[in-house]
Amino acid sequence: MANKDKRKYSSIIVDGVAQAPSRAMLHAVGFEDEDFKKSQVGIASTWSMVTPCNMHINKLADNAAEGVDAVGGKAVIFNTITVSDGISMGTPGMRYSLVSREVIADSIETVTSAQGFDALVTIGGCDKNMPGCLIAMARLNRPSIFVYGGTIKPGAKRRDIVSVFEAVGGVAGGTVSEAELKEVEETAIPGPGSCGGMYTANTMASAIEALGMSLPNSSAQEAVSEDKRNDCYRAGEAVLELIRQDIKPSDIMTRKAFENAITVVIALGGSTNAVLHLLAMAHSANVKLELDDFTRVGARVPLLADVKPSGKYLMSELIAIGGIQPLMKILLDAGLLHGDCMTVTGKTMAENLAGVTPYPADQDIVRPLDNPIKKDSHLVILYGNLAPTGAVAKITGKEGLSFTGSARVFESEETALAAVLDDTVVKGDVIVIRHEGPVGGPGMREMLSPTGAIMGKGMGKDVALITDGRFSGGSHGFVVGHVTPEAAVGGPIAIIKDGDSITIDAESKQLKLDISQQEIDQRLSQWTEPELKEKRGTLAKYAKLVCSASEGAVTDKF
């Protein structure tokens, strides 16, 4: 392959007399004459001091750039945004969290296309960084590798951010003093890295590695570690090899690869957000993926990892026994992974896993296949008269497999949280939080504050919660999110009344309002469309463009 062919995009920007102005500007940012003959690799960094998840990524971007330059490429670092879910949680600012996924994808696509990069390395930390990066990489379809910024180290007494949210509930329940809350607050977050359980960041990093778009072990490294620095450097080297072999995301992000990602998410007990994000990533990759695929794959894949939030262990403790590679080898050997899928190493998944060392015999973080935590998926897709186009539940079985209770309806997360904290919510209630969907929010906020308060007050088995919003990966308990159609577009969740009986059944996969269909139809006939909460700006545009959560809540499905 001629060198110009390797520079499929950058040559248009920098070759020839007519492009002298382009070269002049690039000289000013450090290009030498010989750099114009090299493949240009964009390094998309999500660094900012907004959140500990991303505060170290500028240095990791430098490591990736060094890897590119060492093997004859020309690295160009650029930034995109991040917002902090943990900081904005429970506030109006959280409406921008899911929106940021689209902003990240759009900005990476924009810069890469405008600047003519031949390949791409993206580095993400907080939750929406990862799917945002992958959506952009799929759209661009240029040789690409994703690097996870890494997980945070545990806080004092093995604490993490969810410890703080649950301590808030403990104060309300009288089991935690304000002094104890202050001590938890000051010790839970010791430094850089993404939240420490199998919450959304670690879930999505693991899913992307299983998808084949990260180097082996990228998902299972601490943010502050030599392993993570090496991971970034090797990604820089590896992307040049992808250019040489002309391996693109479309060669890797296939339907079978998405099934591998779903399988690993289930085995790890991952976040419900994985459903939303994998649907969105598949859309960008032109791969047909639906809610029912999670049910189909989940019927044969057991939950094996005893990790937070519903389990005991943190990501750093899983890393210490080998990360997710030995788990993937177990799944591969059992016929639960497609081993023939191409990956960013230029090898297949089976080839990558061939020499993986098994877990230590005495570990109890990952269960054997014949003794799972749950024999099938904890991610349960529910349908029924409350969710005609689907809802997503996270049910490990620890809280039971069914719940029937009396509806207590709230029009926002804030009012629901207040009712939990002031004892308005009682055992047997099904909390209904509506008008928090992609359109109604707008932005589909995560309900970690109310679920954390419920758990902190010791009501995890006694209270259920359903919403057209979504949940943090740190949420656990009897929770159902992504209820579609959402209230703002006239879904049945809009017509629930206080005191209505609601049944959640994970075995029959039903979410039901226990009234007659005639009564449901009568209430829906009286429903009127609410005004959009935002008339200008980012959220207004998002509400106009976004599709249903059951389709990934993407903004380019026309």
XYZ file of C-alpha atoms in Angstrom:
558
model
C 0.000 0.000 0.000
C 1.415 3.372 -0.960
C 2.042 5.860 1.832
C -0.501 8.271 0.351
C -3.134 5.528 0.567
C -2.355 5.167 4.266
C -3.000 8.895 4.526
C -6.446 8.569 3.016
C -7.758 11.681 4.778
C -4.758 13.759 5.857
C -3.297 13.857 2.347
C -6.321 15.877 1.227
C -5.522 18.450 3.906
C -1.736 18.750 3.532
C -0.600 17.615 0.064
C 0.033 19.882 -2.915
C 0.616 23.548 -3.681
C -2.970 24.527 -2.947
C -2.666 23.274 0.635
C 0.280 25.495 1.550
C -1.988 27.589 3.835
C -2.978 24.441 5.738
C 0.647 23.441 6.161
C 1.539 26.959 7.299
C -0.944 26.768 10.139
C 0.206 23.288 11.105
C 3.828 24.449 11.235
C 2.696 26.829 13.966
C 1.402 23.953 16.112
C 4.613 21.960 15.817
C 4.558 20.124 12.482
C 7.884 19.621 10.718
C 8.135 19.000 6.967
C 8.484 15.243 7.466
C 5.277 15.140 9.541
C 3.199 15.947 6.475
C 4.176 12.568 5.023
C 2.998 10.655 8.107
C -0.406 9.261 8.951
C -2.141 11.706 11.250
C -3.805 10.243 14.348
C -6.276 12.297 16.354
C -6.051 11.719 20.101
C -9.450 12.673 21.524
C -8.971 13.518 25.188
C -11.857 13.975 27.605
C -9.566 15.636 30.160
C -10.955 18.279 32.460
C -10.843 19.266 36.097
C -14.631 18.908 36.262
C -14.448 15.442 37.806
C -11.940 12.976 39.295
C -12.924 10.523 36.562
C -11.113 12.656 33.975
C -8.593 14.786 35.855
C -5.609 12.642 34.779
C -6.524 12.015 31.151
C -4.341 14.825 29.762
C -1.304 12.802 30.836
C -2.753 9.621 29.352
C -3.314 11.451 26.065
C 0.369 12.365 26.081
C 1.245 8.686 26.573
C -0.939 7.709 23.602
C 0.630 10.428 21.448
C 4.106 9.161 22.351
C 3.082 5.696 21.166
C 1.829 7.061 17.840
C 4.956 9.118 17.242
C 7.286 6.263 18.209
C 6.123 4.109 15.296
C 6.124 6.789 12.611
C 2.752 8.477 12.920
C 1.917 12.063 13.767
C -0.311 12.457 16.812
C -2.566 15.475 17.267
C -4.266 15.836 20.649
C -7.621 17.572 20.877
C -10.235 17.869 23.590
C -13.895 17.182 23.972
C -16.143 17.755 26.954
C -17.150 15.772 29.990
C -19.736 16.397 32.674
C -19.791 14.663 36.040
C -22.772 12.444 36.752
C -21.790 12.089 40.392
C -21.553 15.844 40.975
C -24.703 16.799 39.053
C -26.758 13.846 40.416
C -30.079 14.876 41.913
C -29.896 18.403 40.472
C -31.218 20.052 37.275
C -27.662 19.813 35.913
C -28.055 16.035 35.597
C -30.344 16.665 32.626
C -27.188 17.350 30.620
C -25.530 14.003 31.389
C -27.007 11.846 28.633
C -27.030 14.878 26.340
C -23.245 15.034 26.787
C -22.945 11.638 25.097
C -24.263 13.188 21.890
C -22.141 16.331 22.289
C -19.012 14.190 22.731
C -19.835 12.066 19.679
C -20.670 15.097 17.563
C -17.529 16.977 18.595
C -15.164 14.060 17.926
C -16.806 13.458 14.537
C -16.564 17.169 13.763
C -12.889 17.615 14.630
C -11.744 14.355 13.050
C -13.595 15.022 9.808
C -12.610 18.678 9.599
C -8.923 18.040 10.296
C -8.621 14.957 8.105
C -7.191 12.545 10.670
C -6.416 9.115 9.258
C -7.092 7.324 12.537
C -8.324 7.966 16.030
C -7.498 7.113 19.636
C -10.123 8.183 22.150
C -9.661 8.234 25.925
C -12.699 8.377 28.214
C -13.321 8.434 31.938
C -16.825 9.378 33.151
C -19.868 7.377 32.087
C -21.004 9.083 28.870
C -17.463 9.528 27.549
C -17.255 5.904 26.502
C -20.384 5.487 24.386
C -19.850 9.014 23.061
C -16.382 8.045 21.843
C -17.601 4.771 20.336
C -20.529 6.426 18.570
C -18.102 8.841 16.915
C -15.662 6.080 15.983
C -18.460 4.044 14.420
C -19.739 7.015 12.418
C -16.264 7.932 11.159
C -15.235 4.328 10.417
C -11.508 5.088 10.421
C -8.932 2.885 12.184
C -9.671 3.532 15.864
C -8.953 2.368 19.404
C -10.695 3.311 22.639
C -8.733 3.613 25.883
C -10.435 3.592 29.270
C -9.065 6.173 31.710
C -9.212 3.587 34.494
C -10.978 3.000 37.774
C -10.457 4.898 41.011
C -8.719 3.361 43.997
C -11.016 2.499 46.936
C -11.618 5.132 49.580
C -11.178 4.528 53.280
C -13.017 1.405 54.525
C -13.570 0.365 50.867
C -15.869 3.333 50.265
C -16.875 4.843 46.970
C -19.335 7.461 45.696
C -22.355 5.217 46.303
C -21.310 4.971 49.950
C -21.930 8.710 50.180
C -25.370 8.582 48.543
C -26.422 5.726 50.830
C -25.052 7.542 53.891
C -27.444 10.403 53.056
C -30.299 7.912 53.336
C -28.747 6.630 56.548
C -28.916 10.123 58.075
C -32.607 10.310 57.180
C -33.170 6.842 58.622
C -31.353 7.646 61.840
C -28.607 5.055 61.375
C -25.879 7.498 60.330
C -24.967 10.696 62.176
C -24.149 13.931 60.380
C -20.589 13.621 61.691
C -20.333 10.139 60.201
C -21.731 11.440 56.892
C -19.053 14.136 56.879
C -16.343 11.524 57.427
C -17.715 9.375 54.578
C -17.883 12.445 52.321
C -14.246 13.316 52.985
C -12.789 9.827 52.493
C -14.835 8.134 49.756
C -13.049 9.651 46.726
C -9.247 9.435 47.145
C -8.111 10.671 43.717
C -8.320 10.190 39.929
C -10.383 7.552 38.229
C -13.940 6.484 37.494
C -16.381 5.285 40.150
C -15.112 2.097 41.728
C -17.911 -0.480 41.420
C -19.411 -2.173 38.394
C -21.251 1.049 37.739
C -21.707 2.561 34.288
C -18.077 3.570 33.644
C -16.565 0.180 34.466
C -19.513 -1.559 32.806
C -19.036 0.309 29.534
C -15.257 -0.054 29.603
C -15.735 -3.825 29.977
C -18.365 -3.891 27.233
C -16.053 -2.034 24.842
C -13.196 -4.429 25.541
C -15.561 -7.344 24.880
C -16.689 -5.569 21.705
C -13.075 -5.672 20.546
C -12.516 -1.908 20.414
C -10.005 -1.700 23.298
C -6.733 -3.500 23.835
C -6.941 -6.513 26.189
C -7.100 -5.443 29.858
C -7.823 -1.772 29.079
C -11.035 -2.007 31.105
C -9.350 -3.494 34.167
C -6.575 -1.112 35.178
C -6.454 1.525 37.879
C -6.366 5.108 36.646
C -3.121 5.842 38.449
C -0.913 2.933 37.439
C 1.952 1.990 35.180
C -0.389 -0.486 33.485
C -2.697 2.327 32.402
C 0.151 4.475 31.094
C 1.430 1.483 29.103
C -2.089 0.794 27.827
C -2.229 4.295 26.344
C 1.234 4.038 24.777
C 0.404 0.639 23.257
C -2.869 1.995 21.878
C -0.893 4.687 20.073
C 1.368 2.050 18.573
C -1.496 -0.307 17.730
C -3.569 2.226 15.829
C -0.767 2.579 13.263
C -0.954 -1.163 12.697
C -4.713 -0.852 12.171
C -3.980 1.759 9.489
C -1.466 -0.598 7.878
C -3.944 -3.501 7.853
C -6.913 -1.222 7.043
C -8.944 -2.570 9.973
C -11.830 -0.246 10.724
C -14.619 -0.167 13.345
C -17.021 -1.716 10.817
C -14.749 -4.773 10.745
C -14.923 -5.065 14.535
C -18.295 -3.688 15.649
C -20.406 -6.483 14.161
C -23.608 -7.993 15.483
C -21.688 -10.906 17.001
C -19.327 -8.452 18.695
C -22.299 -6.660 20.260
C -23.560 -10.021 21.506
C -20.151 -10.521 23.124
C -20.469 -7.139 24.813
C -23.944 -7.973 26.132
C -22.676 -11.327 27.424
C -19.821 -9.777 29.393
C -22.050 -7.025 30.815
C -24.465 -9.661 32.112
C -21.759 -11.892 33.586
C -20.318 -8.865 35.411
C -23.659 -7.644 36.781
C -23.306 -4.412 34.834
C -25.354 -1.229 34.685
C -28.759 -0.842 33.031
C -27.197 2.054 31.127
C -25.364 -0.546 29.049
C -28.677 -1.321 27.343
C -29.177 2.309 26.343
C -25.585 2.814 25.217
C -25.111 -0.446 23.320
C -28.315 0.255 21.380
C -26.964 3.707 20.501
C -23.525 2.399 19.533
C -25.089 -0.291 17.345
C -27.227 2.328 15.596
C -24.101 4.309 14.723
C -22.392 1.142 13.492
C -25.403 0.242 11.300
C -25.894 -2.950 13.301
C -29.449 -4.085 14.031
C -29.771 -4.442 17.811
C -32.997 -4.395 19.806
C -34.170 -4.671 23.395
C -35.214 -8.254 22.787
C -31.614 -9.192 21.970
C -30.768 -8.555 25.624
C -33.488 -11.019 26.623
C -32.335 -13.602 24.091
C -28.665 -13.415 25.113
C -29.557 -13.068 28.797
C -31.512 -16.327 28.834
C -28.265 -18.317 28.504
C -25.730 -16.103 30.299
C -25.392 -16.292 34.100
C -24.485 -13.493 36.502
C -21.077 -14.508 37.884
C -19.333 -11.468 39.385
C -20.059 -10.513 42.998
C -19.324 -6.832 42.495
C -20.887 -3.603 43.677
C -23.503 -2.193 43.699
C -25.513 -5.346 44.374
C -22.444 -7.417 45.320
C -19.489 -7.040 47.679
C -16.401 -6.229 45.656
C -14.911 -3.191 43.929
C -13.347 -3.019 40.472
C -9.881 -2.639 41.983
C -10.360 -5.996 43.716
C -11.414 -7.632 40.441
C -8.313 -6.111 38.832
C -6.142 -7.681 41.540
C -7.222 -11.205 40.537
C -6.802 -10.646 36.786
C -9.576 -8.329 35.583
C -12.144 -9.466 33.039
C -9.871 -11.437 30.693
C -10.100 -14.709 32.708
C -13.886 -14.260 32.883
C -14.026 -13.829 29.106
C -11.940 -17.000 28.696
C -14.427 -18.879 30.890
C -17.299 -17.599 28.751
C -15.456 -18.404 25.524
C -14.670 -21.958 26.609
C -18.340 -22.435 27.534
C -19.438 -21.356 24.054
C -20.958 -18.118 25.318
C -18.652 -15.777 23.369
C -18.042 -15.576 19.621
C -14.315 -16.231 19.383
C -14.013 -15.379 15.681
C -14.711 -11.649 16.116
C -11.938 -9.304 14.965
C -10.434 -6.927 17.546
C -8.153 -3.866 17.576
C -5.140 -6.126 18.130
C -5.581 -7.369 14.557
C -6.344 -10.779 16.070
C -9.605 -12.489 16.900
C -11.121 -12.595 20.349
C -10.169 -16.271 20.673
C -6.571 -15.511 19.717
C -6.403 -12.706 22.301
C -7.698 -15.005 25.038
C -5.612 -18.063 24.166
C -2.891 -17.489 26.746
C -4.954 -15.932 29.535
C -4.110 -17.106 33.059
C -7.126 -18.369 35.064
C -8.290 -16.703 38.263
C -6.597 -17.827 41.503
C -8.264 -20.897 42.961
C -9.097 -19.203 46.273
C -10.864 -16.109 44.876
C -14.591 -15.647 45.421
C -15.256 -12.538 43.330
C -16.172 -14.407 40.138
C -18.287 -17.518 40.623
C -17.887 -20.680 38.530
C -20.442 -21.316 35.828
C -22.004 -24.148 37.829
C -22.574 -21.906 40.864
C -23.730 -18.526 39.544
C -25.209 -15.679 41.540
C -28.137 -15.834 39.126
C -28.590 -18.414 36.394
C -29.632 -15.821 33.837
C -29.420 -12.086 33.265
C -29.998 -9.463 35.951
C -30.920 -7.057 33.143
C -34.570 -7.862 32.556
C -36.513 -6.346 29.683
C -40.115 -5.879 30.777
C -43.219 -5.285 28.706
C -46.878 -4.943 29.631
C -49.588 -2.322 29.742
C -47.225 0.104 31.522
C -44.367 -0.417 29.074
C -45.760 -1.307 25.636
C -42.378 -0.684 23.978
C -40.263 -1.926 26.860
C -38.585 -1.055 30.141
C -35.305 -2.141 31.717
C -35.093 -3.628 35.202
C -32.001 -4.476 37.216
C -33.004 -7.484 39.302
C -30.334 -9.733 40.785
C -32.838 -11.771 42.783
C -31.548 -10.518 46.126
C -34.646 -8.354 46.493
C -36.938 -11.046 45.097
C -38.251 -11.584 41.588
C -41.651 -9.918 41.834
C -43.217 -6.975 43.610
C -46.782 -5.713 43.822
C -47.460 -2.444 45.575
C -49.367 0.783 45.702
C -48.335 3.612 43.394
C -46.986 6.805 44.892
C -46.601 9.202 41.975
C -44.081 12.033 41.578
C -43.546 14.396 38.677
C -39.815 14.820 39.329
C -36.839 13.218 41.027
C -36.591 16.017 43.617
C -40.130 15.525 44.934
C -39.613 11.764 45.118
C -36.361 12.122 47.050
C -37.978 14.498 49.535
C -40.781 11.991 50.101
C -38.300 9.193 50.772
C -36.317 11.303 53.220
C -39.361 12.632 55.137
C -40.973 9.177 55.523
C -43.865 9.872 53.154
C -42.804 6.764 51.241
C -43.597 3.626 53.246
C -43.132 -0.109 52.853
C -45.239 -1.539 50.052
C -45.044 1.575 47.890
C -44.091 1.591 44.225
C -42.524 4.981 43.672
C -43.390 6.324 40.204
C -41.116 9.103 38.910
C -42.277 10.398 35.556
C -41.549 13.255 33.150
C -37.857 12.392 33.517
C -37.464 10.690 30.119
C -35.318 11.869 27.199
C -38.046 14.288 26.046
C -39.743 15.006 29.356
C -36.632 15.736 31.409
C -35.353 16.703 28.993
C -32.292 14.505 29.263
C -33.318 11.324 31.145
C -31.724 11.907 34.530
C -30.386 9.065 36.690
C -32.278 8.328 39.900
C -29.318 7.512 42.154
C -30.363 9.976 44.862
C -33.763 8.353 45.568
C -32.481 4.789 45.158
C -29.492 5.553 47.371
C -31.814 7.018 50.003
C -34.095 3.964 49.820
C -31.166 1.623 50.377
C -29.716 3.866 53.081
C -33.019 3.722 54.954
C -33.053 -0.077 54.754
C -36.100 -0.324 52.479
C -34.441 -2.011 49.486
C -36.679 -5.074 49.686
C -39.818 -3.214 50.724
C -40.105 -0.381 48.178
C -39.933 -0.512 44.371
C -39.305 2.345 41.968
C -40.273 2.751 38.325
C -39.405 5.680 36.082
C -39.209 6.866 32.501
C -35.805 8.200 33.525
C -32.861 5.930 34.110
C -30.578 4.738 36.888
C -26.988 5.198 37.802
C -24.888 2.078 37.584
C -24.644 2.527 41.341
C -28.385 2.044 41.826
C -29.665 -1.213 43.193
C -32.859 -2.481 44.734
C -36.154 -3.269 43.010
C -35.863 -0.658 40.253
C -37.272 -0.359 36.733
C -36.200 2.403 34.369
C -36.398 3.363 30.691
C -40.193 2.910 30.795
C -41.384 3.539 27.231
C -43.238 5.291 25.801
C -42.330 7.990 28.317
C -44.888 10.221 30.027
C -44.066 13.292 27.935
C -45.197 11.577 24.729
C -48.319 9.975 26.212
C -47.046 6.655 27.481
C -49.221 4.822 30.037
C -46.869 5.867 32.857
C -48.426 9.335 32.397
C -51.851 8.212 33.628
C -50.925 6.321 36.818
C -52.715 7.646 39.908
C -51.723 7.466 43.559
C -52.969 4.208 45.044
C -53.077 2.243 41.761
C -51.743 -1.273 42.117
C -48.587 -1.966 40.097
C -46.942 -5.346 39.543
C -43.318 -5.909 38.538
C -42.627 -9.533 37.637
C -39.126 -10.461 36.500
C -40.079 -14.062 35.772
C -42.961 -13.272 33.410
C -41.112 -10.098 32.323
C -44.174 -7.938 32.919
C -44.714 -4.389 34.162
C -48.419 -3.994 34.756
C -50.867 -1.394 35.976
C -53.486 -3.526 37.714
C -56.566 -1.819 36.319
C -58.753 -2.662 33.347
C -57.740 -1.817 29.816
C -60.985 0.140 29.545
C -59.880 2.348 32.442
C -56.410 2.778 30.913
C -57.931 3.790 27.569
C -60.276 6.272 29.254
C -57.420 7.915 31.156
C -55.249 8.092 28.035
C -58.084 9.765 26.113
C -58.009 12.584 28.667
C -54.231 13.022 28.528
C -52.911 16.279 27.114
C -49.396 16.810 25.856
C -47.321 18.890 28.276
C -45.358 21.932 27.175
C -41.654 21.401 26.640
C -39.739 22.532 29.695
C -37.029 24.177 27.576
C -37.662 26.498 24.639
C -34.076 27.385 23.629
C -30.602 25.935 23.730
C -29.067 22.485 24.076
C -31.881 20.804 26.000
C -34.562 22.181 23.679
C -32.731 20.849 20.619
C -32.223 17.507 22.343
C -35.914 17.153 23.247
C -36.882 17.829 19.617
C -34.417 15.335 18.136
C -34.125 12.482 20.629
C -35.778 9.139 19.988
C -37.136 6.676 22.545
C -34.921 5.103 25.199
C -35.944 1.726 23.761
C -34.040 2.791 20.610
C -30.982 4.092 22.447
C -32.096 7.731 22.851
C -30.033 8.774 19.842
C -30.518 12.114 18.097
C -29.850 11.109 14.488
C -32.539 8.508 13.852
C -34.660 10.052 11.132
